[in-house]
């Protein structure tokens, strides 16, 4: 219906244009642009505004057309183009009623594309152009923010202070004060930050930022090591603003601070106190879960079992219930209660068959069965993970553990097949790397040196797992030496020398092997240099003793 109205409007406008001749076509194009704009057909709107500006430079609608064109591009998020149009408007019509607004929109556009320097420029101009307008006030506030975004902290504070001075009744004044306090917080000037937050609380007691300011004050004291003052600050948030989203965080902060002070019993009591005084709070569920977590982390497993069980029964539909059952199973496991741990992990899988915690629980259950030497059952559970949760975070470990089980019962072929499956299916995981390492070591054991080198070469490139990469590079060099590929072996050991200085065993072995090659090639000085490095790094162990013996031999 909207487009039929536009079509009718187009016909009407051009009928008028035909009636009066070309003198009225600029009006027709302008109003057509307006119609398209109001119908959110922004590209069409821009095309018609452009016709007014380009074809009718003396049109009385020129100022409005520039305004509409700039807004069209702004809403199309072509901020560079909208800015150039708005610049043209202000240049041609310096006294325009739109001047402050378009300068502000230019600031907004550059702010959105994170060009904060140019945003500052336009916000500053808008603030000067219309200090008594809503857009001018907003721009004065945004100026402080863009300066902050550029890490020009002192200038940002000055701009924020000027804003509060000039517009102390503005609803943005508390935000400006908060910005000042937050900058001081980030600068670790905590005493000044506290003073600024307290001023905000005193000056604007009805602001929604008051609760956030109390929380920030407590954080300041915490970072200063003044834990008692920090606890008092967090308590204000909990006691005075129990329905605030920050209340759960404040309780967690109190608990962690009390634990630092070895006052664990108080840390547990604060949750009970909150629940008893705020029985209708929407955060009670979170607090009860947090209490169970604290019992587990504090190794009070019997209490953790009680709390997790209570939580799972009380909140069966909660988003955290699957997680609660997982930790309930873990609590039973560490308490050596095999039967209840097994029941809990199976309950988790039954009640939450698609949840990632179900996969994690099955892995724990499989490892528990393995620990109790129930190999067939463990194998069955681990297989379930691969079948039902192939994309879960625990699937690579599950496959790896299944391969180890096959290896343990003597099924070497099955184990190697499973290791290869894990290595190929999960190449960017630690268990994928570990699986390929097992394959490579098996080939090495069989004397299949070329095949072993091929597998080692893959994981030797995994520099974010440097332990296995360093060993793999050494093993490649070792195998090349067996095959008398001296240059290839030398290259492997040189890579260890260049890239793995922090992994001392493989580094030392690599340098000893590289020194041996230099000796073979008659590069005695190079060999001595390497042995001296090892002697300096490892003077008291077998690596250092070997280097010392070789140095004596080369004298």
Tab-separated table of C-alpha atoms in Angstrom, residues 104 107-108 111 116-128 135-150 152-153 155-160 162-163 172 179:
chain	number	residue	atom	x	y	z
A	104	UNK	CA	26.228	16.607	15.259
A	107	UNK	CA	30.189	13.605	14.578
A	108	UNK	CA	27.895	10.595	15.036
A	111	UNK	CA	32.037	8.035	15.840
A	116	UNK	CA	37.289	9.580	16.824
A	117	UNK	CA	39.587	12.440	15.846
A	118	UNK	CA	37.189	13.667	13.141
A	119	UNK	CA	34.200	12.967	15.384
A	120	UNK	CA	35.780	15.259	18.003
A	121	UNK	CA	36.165	17.986	15.419
A	122	UNK	CA	32.496	17.964	14.444
A	123	UNK	CA	31.164	17.547	17.975
A	124	UNK	CA	33.266	20.520	19.022
A	125	UNK	CA	31.922	22.640	16.186
A	126	UNK	CA	28.336	21.613	16.946
A	127	UNK	CA	28.756	22.453	20.636
A	128	UNK	CA	29.963	25.951	19.724
A	135	UNK	CA	21.992	18.754	19.772
A	136	UNK	CA	24.653	21.190	20.978
A	137	UNK	CA	24.475	19.857	24.544
A	138	UNK	CA	24.658	16.277	23.308
A	139	UNK	CA	27.683	17.177	21.162
A	140	UNK	CA	29.447	18.794	24.113
A	141	UNK	CA	29.041	15.521	26.020
A	142	UNK	CA	30.116	13.407	23.060
A	143	UNK	CA	33.213	15.562	22.659
A	144	UNK	CA	34.411	14.363	26.059
A	145	UNK	CA	33.762	10.756	25.032
A	146	UNK	CA	35.608	10.997	21.724
A	147	UNK	CA	38.614	12.530	23.453
A	148	UNK	CA	38.522	9.614	25.903
A	149	UNK	CA	38.414	7.181	22.982
A	150	UNK	CA	41.611	8.784	21.678
A	152	UNK	CA	43.465	12.081	25.457
A	153	UNK	CA	42.453	11.692	29.064
A	155	UNK	CA	41.446	16.846	27.620
A	156	UNK	CA	38.506	14.493	28.026
A	157	UNK	CA	38.270	15.350	31.720
A	158	UNK	CA	38.389	19.074	30.910
A	159	UNK	CA	35.595	18.660	28.353
A	160	UNK	CA	33.500	16.655	30.832
A	162	UNK	CA	32.996	22.017	31.195
A	163	UNK	CA	29.889	20.056	30.310
A	172	UNK	CA	23.916	13.557	30.758
A	179	UNK	CA	33.493	9.427	32.798
